[in-house]
CSV table of C-alpha atoms and ligand atoms in Angstrom, one decimal:
chain,number,residue,atom,x,y,z
A,1,UNK,CA,-32.1,31.7,3.7
A,2,UNK,CA,-31.2,30.3,6.3
A,3,UNK,CA,-29.1,27.3,6.3
A,4,UNK,CA,-30.2,24.5,8.6
A,5,UNK,CA,-33.4,25.9,10.5
A,6,UNK,CA,-35.8,23.5,9.8
A,7,UNK,CA,-33.1,21.7,12.3
A,8,UNK,CA,-33.3,25.0,14.6
A,9,UNK,CA,-36.9,25.1,14.3
A,10,UNK,CA,-37.7,21.8,15.5
A,11,UNK,CA,-35.1,22.2,18.5
A,12,UNK,CA,-36.6,25.5,19.7
A,13,UNK,CA,-40.2,24.0,19.5
A,14,UNK,CA,-39.5,21.3,21.6
A,15,UNK,CA,-38.3,23.5,23.7
A,16,UNK,CA,-40.1,26.0,24.1
A,17,UNK,CA,-41.9,23.3,24.7
A,18,UNK,CA,-40.4,21.9,28.2
A,19,UNK,CA,-39.3,25.4,29.1
A,20,UNK,CA,-36.5,26.0,28.3
A,21,UNK,CA,-36.4,28.8,26.3
A,22,UNK,CA,-39.2,31.1,24.1
A,23,UNK,CA,-38.4,32.4,20.6
A,24,UNK,CA,-39.2,34.6,18.0
A,25,UNK,CA,-38.9,34.5,14.3
A,26,UNK,CA,-38.4,37.4,11.4
A,27,UNK,CA,-37.9,39.7,15.2
A,28,UNK,CA,-36.4,43.2,14.8
A,29,UNK,CA,-33.4,43.7,16.9
A,30,UNK,CA,-33.9,47.4,17.6
A,31,UNK,CA,-35.9,46.6,20.4
A,32,UNK,CA,-33.0,44.9,21.5
A,33,UNK,CA,-30.2,47.8,21.4
A,34,UNK,CA,-30.3,50.6,23.8
A,35,UNK,CA,-29.8,52.4,19.7
A,36,UNK,CA,-33.2,51.1,18.9
A,37,UNK,CA,-31.5,50.4,15.6
A,38,UNK,CA,-31.2,47.3,13.8
A,39,UNK,CA,-33.2,45.3,11.0
A,40,UNK,CA,-34.7,41.5,11.7
A,41,UNK,CA,-32.7,38.4,13.0
A,42,UNK,CA,-34.2,35.3,11.5
A,43,UNK,CA,-34.7,34.3,15.0
A,44,UNK,CA,-34.3,36.0,18.1
A,45,UNK,CA,-34.1,33.0,21.7
A,46,UNK,CA,-34.7,33.8,25.0
A,47,UNK,CA,-32.8,30.6,27.2
A,48,UNK,CA,-33.7,30.7,30.5
A,49,UNK,CA,-31.2,28.7,31.7
A,50,UNK,CA,-26.8,28.9,31.3
A,51,UNK,CA,-27.4,25.0,30.9
A,52,UNK,CA,-29.8,25.6,28.2
A,53,UNK,CA,-27.3,29.1,26.9
A,54,UNK,CA,-24.1,26.5,26.0
A,55,UNK,CA,-26.6,23.7,24.6
A,56,UNK,CA,-28.5,26.3,22.2
A,57,UNK,CA,-25.2,27.4,21.4
A,58,UNK,CA,-23.3,23.7,20.6
A,59,UNK,CA,-26.2,23.4,18.6
A,60,UNK,CA,-25.4,26.1,16.3
A,61,UNK,CA,-22.0,25.7,16.4
A,62,UNK,CA,-22.5,21.9,15.6
A,63,UNK,CA,-24.7,22.7,13.0
A,64,UNK,CA,-23.8,25.8,11.5
A,65,UNK,CA,-25.9,28.0,11.8
A,66,UNK,CA,-24.5,31.5,13.0
A,67,UNK,CA,-25.6,33.1,16.3
A,68,UNK,CA,-24.6,35.3,18.5
A,69,UNK,CA,-25.0,36.3,22.1
A,70,UNK,CA,-26.3,39.3,23.7
A,71,UNK,CA,-27.4,40.6,27.0
A,72,UNK,CA,-29.4,44.0,27.4
A,73,UNK,CA,-28.0,45.1,24.0
A,74,UNK,CA,-26.7,48.4,25.2
A,75,UNK,CA,-23.3,48.7,24.2
A,76,UNK,CA,-23.7,47.4,20.6
A,77,UNK,CA,-25.1,48.3,17.2
A,78,UNK,CA,-26.7,46.2,15.3
A,79,UNK,CA,-26.7,46.1,11.2
A,80,UNK,CA,-29.6,47.4,9.6
A,81,UNK,CA,-29.9,44.6,7.8
A,82,UNK,CA,-31.2,42.3,11.0
A,83,UNK,CA,-29.0,39.0,11.6
A,84,UNK,CA,-29.7,36.4,9.5
A,85,UNK,CA,-29.0,33.6,11.8
A,86,UNK,CA,-30.0,33.5,15.6
A,87,UNK,CA,-29.4,36.5,18.2
A,88,UNK,CA,-29.0,34.6,21.6
A,89,UNK,CA,-30.5,36.8,24.4
A,90,UNK,CA,-29.7,36.1,28.0
A,91,UNK,CA,-31.7,38.1,29.6
A,92,UNK,CA,-33.8,35.6,31.8
A,93,UNK,CA,-30.3,34.0,33.3
A,94,UNK,CA,-31.2,36.0,36.3
A,95,UNK,CA,-30.4,33.8,39.3
A,96,UNK,CA,-28.5,35.4,42.1
A,97,UNK,CA,-26.7,33.7,45.1
A,98,UNK,CA,-25.2,35.2,47.7
A,99,UNK,CA,-23.3,33.5,50.8
A,100,UNK,CA,-21.2,35.9,53.3
A,101,UNK,CA,-19.2,38.1,50.7
A,102,UNK,CA,-19.3,35.7,48.3
A,103,UNK,CA,-22.0,36.7,45.7
A,104,UNK,CA,-22.6,34.0,42.4
A,105,UNK,CA,-25.4,35.9,39.1
A,106,UNK,CA,-26.0,34.4,36.2
A,107,UNK,CA,-24.9,36.1,32.4
A,108,UNK,CA,-28.3,37.7,32.0
A,109,UNK,CA,-28.6,39.4,35.9
A,110,UNK,CA,-28.9,43.2,35.7
A,111,UNK,CA,-25.5,45.4,37.0
A,112,UNK,CA,-28.2,47.8,38.4
A,113,UNK,CA,-30.1,45.1,40.5
A,114,UNK,CA,-26.9,43.2,40.8
A,115,UNK,CA,-26.1,46.4,43.3
A,116,UNK,CA,-28.9,47.3,44.8
A,117,UNK,CA,-29.8,42.8,46.1
A,118,UNK,CA,-25.5,42.9,47.2
A,119,UNK,CA,-26.5,46.7,48.9
A,120,UNK,CA,-29.1,44.8,50.9
A,121,UNK,CA,-26.6,42.4,52.5
A,122,UNK,CA,-24.2,45.1,53.1
A,123,UNK,CA,-22.5,44.7,51.0
A,124,UNK,CA,-19.9,47.1,49.3
A,125,UNK,CA,-18.0,47.3,46.2
A,126,UNK,CA,-20.6,47.3,43.9
A,127,UNK,CA,-21.5,50.6,43.8
A,128,UNK,CA,-19.9,51.6,40.6
A,129,UNK,CA,-22.1,49.6,38.7
A,130,UNK,CA,-25.4,50.9,39.5
A,131,UNK,CA,-26.6,52.4,36.8
A,132,UNK,CA,-24.5,50.6,34.2
A,133,UNK,CA,-27.5,49.7,31.6
A,134,UNK,CA,-26.2,46.5,31.0
A,135,UNK,CA,-25.9,42.9,31.7
A,136,UNK,CA,-23.3,41.0,34.0
A,137,UNK,CA,-22.0,38.6,30.8
A,138,UNK,CA,-21.9,42.4,28.8
A,139,UNK,CA,-20.2,43.7,31.4
A,140,UNK,CA,-16.8,40.7,32.0
A,141,UNK,CA,-17.3,41.3,28.3
A,142,UNK,CA,-16.1,44.7,28.3
A,143,UNK,CA,-14.9,44.7,31.5
A,144,UNK,CA,-17.6,47.2,32.4
A,145,UNK,CA,-16.3,50.6,34.6
A,146,UNK,CA,-17.0,54.1,36.1
A,147,UNK,CA,-16.5,56.1,38.4
A,148,UNK,CA,-12.7,54.3,39.7
A,149,UNK,CA,-14.1,50.7,39.4
A,150,UNK,CA,-14.1,48.3,37.3
A,151,UNK,CA,-15.6,45.0,36.7
A,152,UNK,CA,-11.8,43.1,37.1
A,153,UNK,CA,-11.9,44.1,40.5
A,154,UNK,CA,-14.8,42.5,42.7
A,155,UNK,CA,-14.8,39.2,39.8
A,156,UNK,CA,-13.3,36.2,41.6
A,157,UNK,CA,-14.1,34.1,38.2
A,158,UNK,CA,-15.8,33.8,35.0
A,159,UNK,CA,-17.9,30.4,34.2
A,160,UNK,CA,-18.1,30.2,30.3
A,161,UNK,CA,-19.0,27.3,27.7
A,162,UNK,CA,-16.6,27.4,25.1
A,163,UNK,CA,-17.1,26.7,21.9
A,164,UNK,CA,-14.6,24.9,20.1
A,165,UNK,CA,-13.8,22.2,23.4
A,166,UNK,CA,-17.6,21.9,23.3
A,167,UNK,CA,-16.4,22.7,27.5
A,168,UNK,CA,-18.3,24.4,30.5
A,169,UNK,CA,-15.9,25.5,33.0
A,170,UNK,CA,-14.7,28.0,35.6
A,171,UNK,CA,-11.6,30.9,34.2
A,172,UNK,CA,-10.1,32.3,37.4
A,173,UNK,CA,-10.9,36.3,37.2
A,174,UNK,CA,-6.4,36.5,37.0
A,175,UNK,CA,-6.6,33.9,34.3
A,176,UNK,CA,-9.0,36.4,32.6
A,177,UNK,CA,-6.9,39.0,30.9
A,178,UNK,CA,-8.7,41.8,32.0
A,179,UNK,CA,-8.0,45.1,30.8
A,180,UNK,CA,-9.6,48.5,29.5
A,181,UNK,CA,-12.8,47.2,28.4
A,182,UNK,CA,-11.4,44.3,27.1
A,183,UNK,CA,-11.3,40.2,28.4
A,184,UNK,CA,-10.3,37.3,27.1
A,185,UNK,CA,-13.7,36.6,26.0
A,186,UNK,CA,-12.8,39.1,24.0
A,187,UNK,CA,-11.3,36.6,21.3
A,188,UNK,CA,-15.4,35.3,19.9
A,189,UNK,CA,-14.7,31.8,20.9
A,190,UNK,CA,-16.1,31.5,24.5
A,191,UNK,CA,-20.2,32.8,25.9
A,192,UNK,CA,-20.1,33.6,30.1
A,193,UNK,CA,-22.6,31.8,31.5
A,194,UNK,CA,-22.1,33.4,35.0
A,195,UNK,CA,-19.3,34.4,37.8
A,196,UNK,CA,-18.6,34.4,41.5
A,197,UNK,CA,-17.6,38.5,42.9
A,198,UNK,CA,-16.1,39.2,46.1
A,199,UNK,CA,-17.7,42.1,47.9
A,200,UNK,CA,-16.4,43.3,51.3
A,201,UNK,CA,-18.9,44.6,54.5
A,202,UNK,CA,-20.2,48.0,54.4
A,203,UNK,CA,-22.4,50.1,55.9
A,204,UNK,CA,-26.2,49.9,54.0
A,205,UNK,CA,-27.5,53.4,54.0
A,206,UNK,CA,-23.5,54.5,53.0
A,207,UNK,CA,-23.7,51.9,50.3
A,208,UNK,CA,-27.4,53.5,49.2
A,209,UNK,CA,-26.1,57.5,49.5
A,210,UNK,CA,-23.4,56.1,47.1
A,211,UNK,CA,-24.9,54.5,44.2
A,212,UNK,CA,-28.0,57.6,44.4
A,213,UNK,CA,-24.6,60.3,44.5
A,214,UNK,CA,-23.6,58.3,41.3
A,215,UNK,CA,-26.5,57.8,39.6
A,216,UNK,CA,-27.0,61.3,40.1
A,217,UNK,CA,-23.6,62.5,38.1
A,218,UNK,CA,-24.7,60.7,35.4
A,219,UNK,CA,-28.7,62.4,34.8
A,220,UNK,CA,-26.2,66.1,35.4
A,221,UNK,CA,-24.4,64.5,32.5
A,222,UNK,CA,-25.2,61.9,30.3
A,223,UNK,CA,-28.0,62.0,27.6
A,224,UNK,CA,-29.9,59.8,29.2
A,225,UNK,CA,-33.4,60.8,27.0
A,226,UNK,CA,-31.8,60.0,24.3
A,227,UNK,CA,-31.4,56.3,22.8
A,228,UNK,CA,-27.9,55.7,22.8
A,229,UNK,CA,-25.3,52.8,23.2
A,230,UNK,CA,-23.5,55.1,26.1
A,231,UNK,CA,-19.9,56.6,25.5
A,232,UNK,CA,-19.0,55.5,21.7
A,233,UNK,CA,-14.8,55.7,21.8
A,234,UNK,CA,-12.4,54.3,24.0
A,235,UNK,CA,-10.8,56.8,25.7
A,236,UNK,CA,-7.0,57.2,24.4
A,237,UNK,CA,-4.2,57.3,27.0
A,238,UNK,CA,-4.2,60.8,28.5
A,239,UNK,CA,-7.8,62.0,26.9
A,240,UNK,CA,-11.2,61.7,27.4
A,241,UNK,CA,-12.5,60.8,24.2
A,242,UNK,CA,-15.8,63.6,24.5
A,243,UNK,CA,-13.3,65.8,25.3
A,244,UNK,CA,-11.2,65.1,22.2
A,245,UNK,CA,-14.8,65.6,20.0
A,246,UNK,CA,-16.0,68.3,22.0
A,247,UNK,CA,-13.1,70.8,21.2
A,248,UNK,CA,-13.3,70.0,17.9
A,249,UNK,CA,-16.3,71.1,18.0
A,250,UNK,CA,-18.2,68.6,16.9
A,251,UNK,CA,-21.0,68.0,19.3
A,252,UNK,CA,-23.9,69.0,17.6
A,253,UNK,CA,-22.6,67.2,14.5
A,254,UNK,CA,-25.0,65.3,12.5
A,255,UNK,CA,-25.8,62.8,10.3
A,256,UNK,CA,-29.0,61.2,9.4
A,257,UNK,CA,-30.9,60.9,13.2
A,258,UNK,CA,-27.3,60.3,14.8
A,259,UNK,CA,-26.0,62.8,16.5
A,260,UNK,CA,-23.1,64.2,18.6
A,261,UNK,CA,-24.5,65.0,22.0
A,262,UNK,CA,-24.5,68.5,22.5
A,263,UNK,CA,-24.3,67.3,26.5
A,264,UNK,CA,-21.6,65.0,26.6
A,265,UNK,CA,-19.5,64.6,23.1
A,266,UNK,CA,-18.5,61.1,23.7
A,267,UNK,CA,-22.5,60.0,23.1
A,268,UNK,CA,-24.1,59.5,19.5
A,269,UNK,CA,-27.4,59.2,20.4
A,270,UNK,CA,-30.6,58.2,18.0
A,271,UNK,CA,-32.5,61.4,17.8
A,272,UNK,CA,-35.4,60.1,15.8
A,273,UNK,CA,-35.3,57.0,12.7
A,274,UNK,CA,-31.3,57.2,13.0
A,275,UNK,CA,-30.0,53.6,11.2
A,276,UNK,CA,-27.1,52.1,11.5
A,277,UNK,CA,-25.4,53.4,8.8
A,278,UNK,CA,-26.0,57.4,10.0
A,279,UNK,CA,-24.0,56.2,12.7
A,280,UNK,CA,-21.4,54.9,11.1
A,281,UNK,CA,-20.9,58.0,9.0
A,282,UNK,CA,-21.0,59.5,11.9
A,283,UNK,CA,-18.0,57.6,13.9
A,284,UNK,CA,-16.1,58.0,10.4
A,285,UNK,CA,-16.2,61.8,10.6
A,286,UNK,CA,-15.8,61.6,14.2
A,287,UNK,CA,-12.5,58.9,14.0
A,288,UNK,CA,-11.2,61.7,10.4
A,289,UNK,CA,-11.8,64.7,12.6
A,290,UNK,CA,-10.1,63.9,15.5
A,291,UNK,CA,-6.2,62.0,13.4
A,292,UNK,CA,-6.5,65.3,11.7
A,293,UNK,CA,-6.5,67.6,14.3
A,294,UNK,CA,-4.7,66.0,17.0
A,295,UNK,CA,-3.1,62.4,15.4
A,296,UNK,CA,-4.9,60.6,17.3
A,297,UNK,CA,-7.2,57.2,15.9
A,298,UNK,CA,-10.0,57.1,18.0
A,299,UNK,CA,-11.2,53.1,18.5
A,300,UNK,CA,-14.8,52.2,19.2
A,301,UNK,CA,-16.0,50.8,22.2
A,302,UNK,CA,-19.7,49.9,21.0
A,303,UNK,CA,-19.1,47.0,18.8
A,304,UNK,CA,-20.8,46.9,15.7
A,305,UNK,CA,-22.7,43.4,15.4
A,306,UNK,CA,-22.5,42.5,11.1
A,307,UNK,CA,-25.2,40.6,10.0
A,308,UNK,CA,-23.5,38.0,8.9
A,309,UNK,CA,-25.0,37.4,5.9
A,310,UNK,CA,-23.3,40.0,4.5
A,311,UNK,CA,-19.7,39.1,5.4
B,401,FAD,C1,-26.7,55.2,29.1
B,401,FAD,C2,-25.2,54.5,29.0
B,401,FAD,C3,-24.9,54.8,29.6
B,401,FAD,C4,-23.2,53.5,30.2
B,401,FAD,N1,-22.2,54.0,30.7
B,401,FAD,C5,-21.5,53.0,31.0
B,401,FAD,C6,-20.6,52.9,31.9
B,401,FAD,O1,-20.2,54.2,32.9
B,401,FAD,N2,-19.6,51.9,31.5
B,401,FAD,C7,-19.3,50.9,31.0
B,401,FAD,O2,-18.3,50.6,30.9
B,401,FAD,N3,-19.8,50.8,30.6
B,401,FAD,C8,-21.1,51.7,29.9
B,401,FAD,N4,-22.1,51.6,28.8
B,401,FAD,C9,-21.9,50.3,27.7
B,401,FAD,C10,-22.4,49.5,28.3
B,401,FAD,O3,-24.0,49.7,28.9
B,401,FAD,C11,-21.8,47.6,28.7
B,401,FAD,O4,-20.7,47.5,28.5
B,401,FAD,C12,-22.8,47.0,29.4
B,401,FAD,O5,-21.5,46.0,30.0
B,401,FAD,C13,-23.2,46.5,28.1
B,401,FAD,O6,-23.6,45.5,28.7
B,401,FAD,P1,-24.7,44.1,27.6
B,401,FAD,O7,-25.7,43.6,28.5
B,401,FAD,O8,-26.0,45.3,27.4
B,401,FAD,O9,-24.2,44.3,26.6
B,401,FAD,P2,-24.6,44.2,24.9
B,401,FAD,O10,-24.7,45.7,24.4
B,401,FAD,O11,-25.3,43.1,24.9
B,401,FAD,O12,-23.4,43.1,25.2
B,401,FAD,C14,-22.2,43.7,24.3
B,401,FAD,C15,-21.1,42.9,24.0
B,401,FAD,O13,-21.0,41.0,24.8
B,401,FAD,C16,-20.9,40.1,24.4
B,401,FAD,N5,-22.0,39.6,25.5
B,401,FAD,C17,-23.2,40.3,25.9
B,401,FAD,N6,-23.3,38.7,27.0
B,401,FAD,C18,-22.4,38.1,27.1
B,401,FAD,C19,-22.5,36.9,26.9
B,401,FAD,N7,-23.0,36.0,28.0
B,401,FAD,N8,-21.4,35.9,26.7
B,401,FAD,C20,-20.5,36.3,25.9
B,401,FAD,N9,-20.5,37.8,25.7
B,401,FAD,C21,-21.5,38.8,25.5
B,401,FAD,C22,-22.0,40.9,22.9
B,401,FAD,O14,-21.9,39.3,21.6
B,401,FAD,C23,-21.7,42.3,22.5
B,401,FAD,O15,-20.2,41.7,21.4
B,401,FAD,C24,-23.5,52.5,29.1
B,401,FAD,C25,-24.6,51.9,27.7
B,401,FAD,C26,-25.4,53.3,27.5
B,401,FAD,C27,-26.3,53.0,27.4
């Protein structure tokens, strides 16, 4: 039983009446993860503004209710036992402002939608993000990238709520410690509320052609007809994880409902009723085979969200 749930309940009920959020109790997390895996969360909450996201997060911290902020759930694996606490979804925080070459976007804006919107203003630089199924917040947390582009290339600053100091402020991109699938936000004490980007003027039809071409490459190479969380492992310097896994003969290797994709060995797909335990067992198997074969320790890109009640 979640402690302090009555304080949270009262807050949520009032905030919902005032239109600041919506929420659900005892809700399956499978539909909030692109893996379609996960037990139930005590609460799933959708704040409608960045300010509300910060207030809700502040409340959870002050009353010690475990909480996690997620976007589209396209780079995570929820536990089979769910999440005893509050899972806060940002997907209703989707404001976009474009002024000249400067773009401001809320943390819940879909990357594909953002890339499309800026293309209509003849702005180039975000084409690489078209087709990454995440949000602005999730993408900055990961410094998501594809086809030679990364979020850090276009980001000017990130607006965060600092849960330790109870403050909202902007962090300049150069102070975000962006690296390969890394950012300062992964230290765990900050929540991304939104971000500012600078793009360049471009030719709308060339921008759209590039986005369509990159999308076609995704369709051709990725198992998009199965639930997954994209590439499970980070690239090891000098090696693509998918190639190492393919060379180890692991394509099609299956544990329960989790399978190494035949189409792209870097993806684990849910071929039917996979559990998080299946996926974790398959990840462990892949890591041990690759370690034994080539002496490389693969690191996961996908985040495992443990149930706080199990810790
Ligand atoms: C088919 C497929 C293709 C993919 N292709 C790519 C690709 O080409 N390149 C790439 O980089 N990734 C790719 N991914 C992975 C994923 O889409 C990206 O990492 C994406 O940026 C994750 O965003 P999200 O909103 O889904 O984050 P989530 O999965 O919801 O969250 C990921 C992490 O970010 C944290 N987080 C999310 N929002 C916030 C916030 N506002 N504040 C603080 N923390 C936050 C969460 O707590 C979690 O730890 C792919 C995934 C799939 C399923």
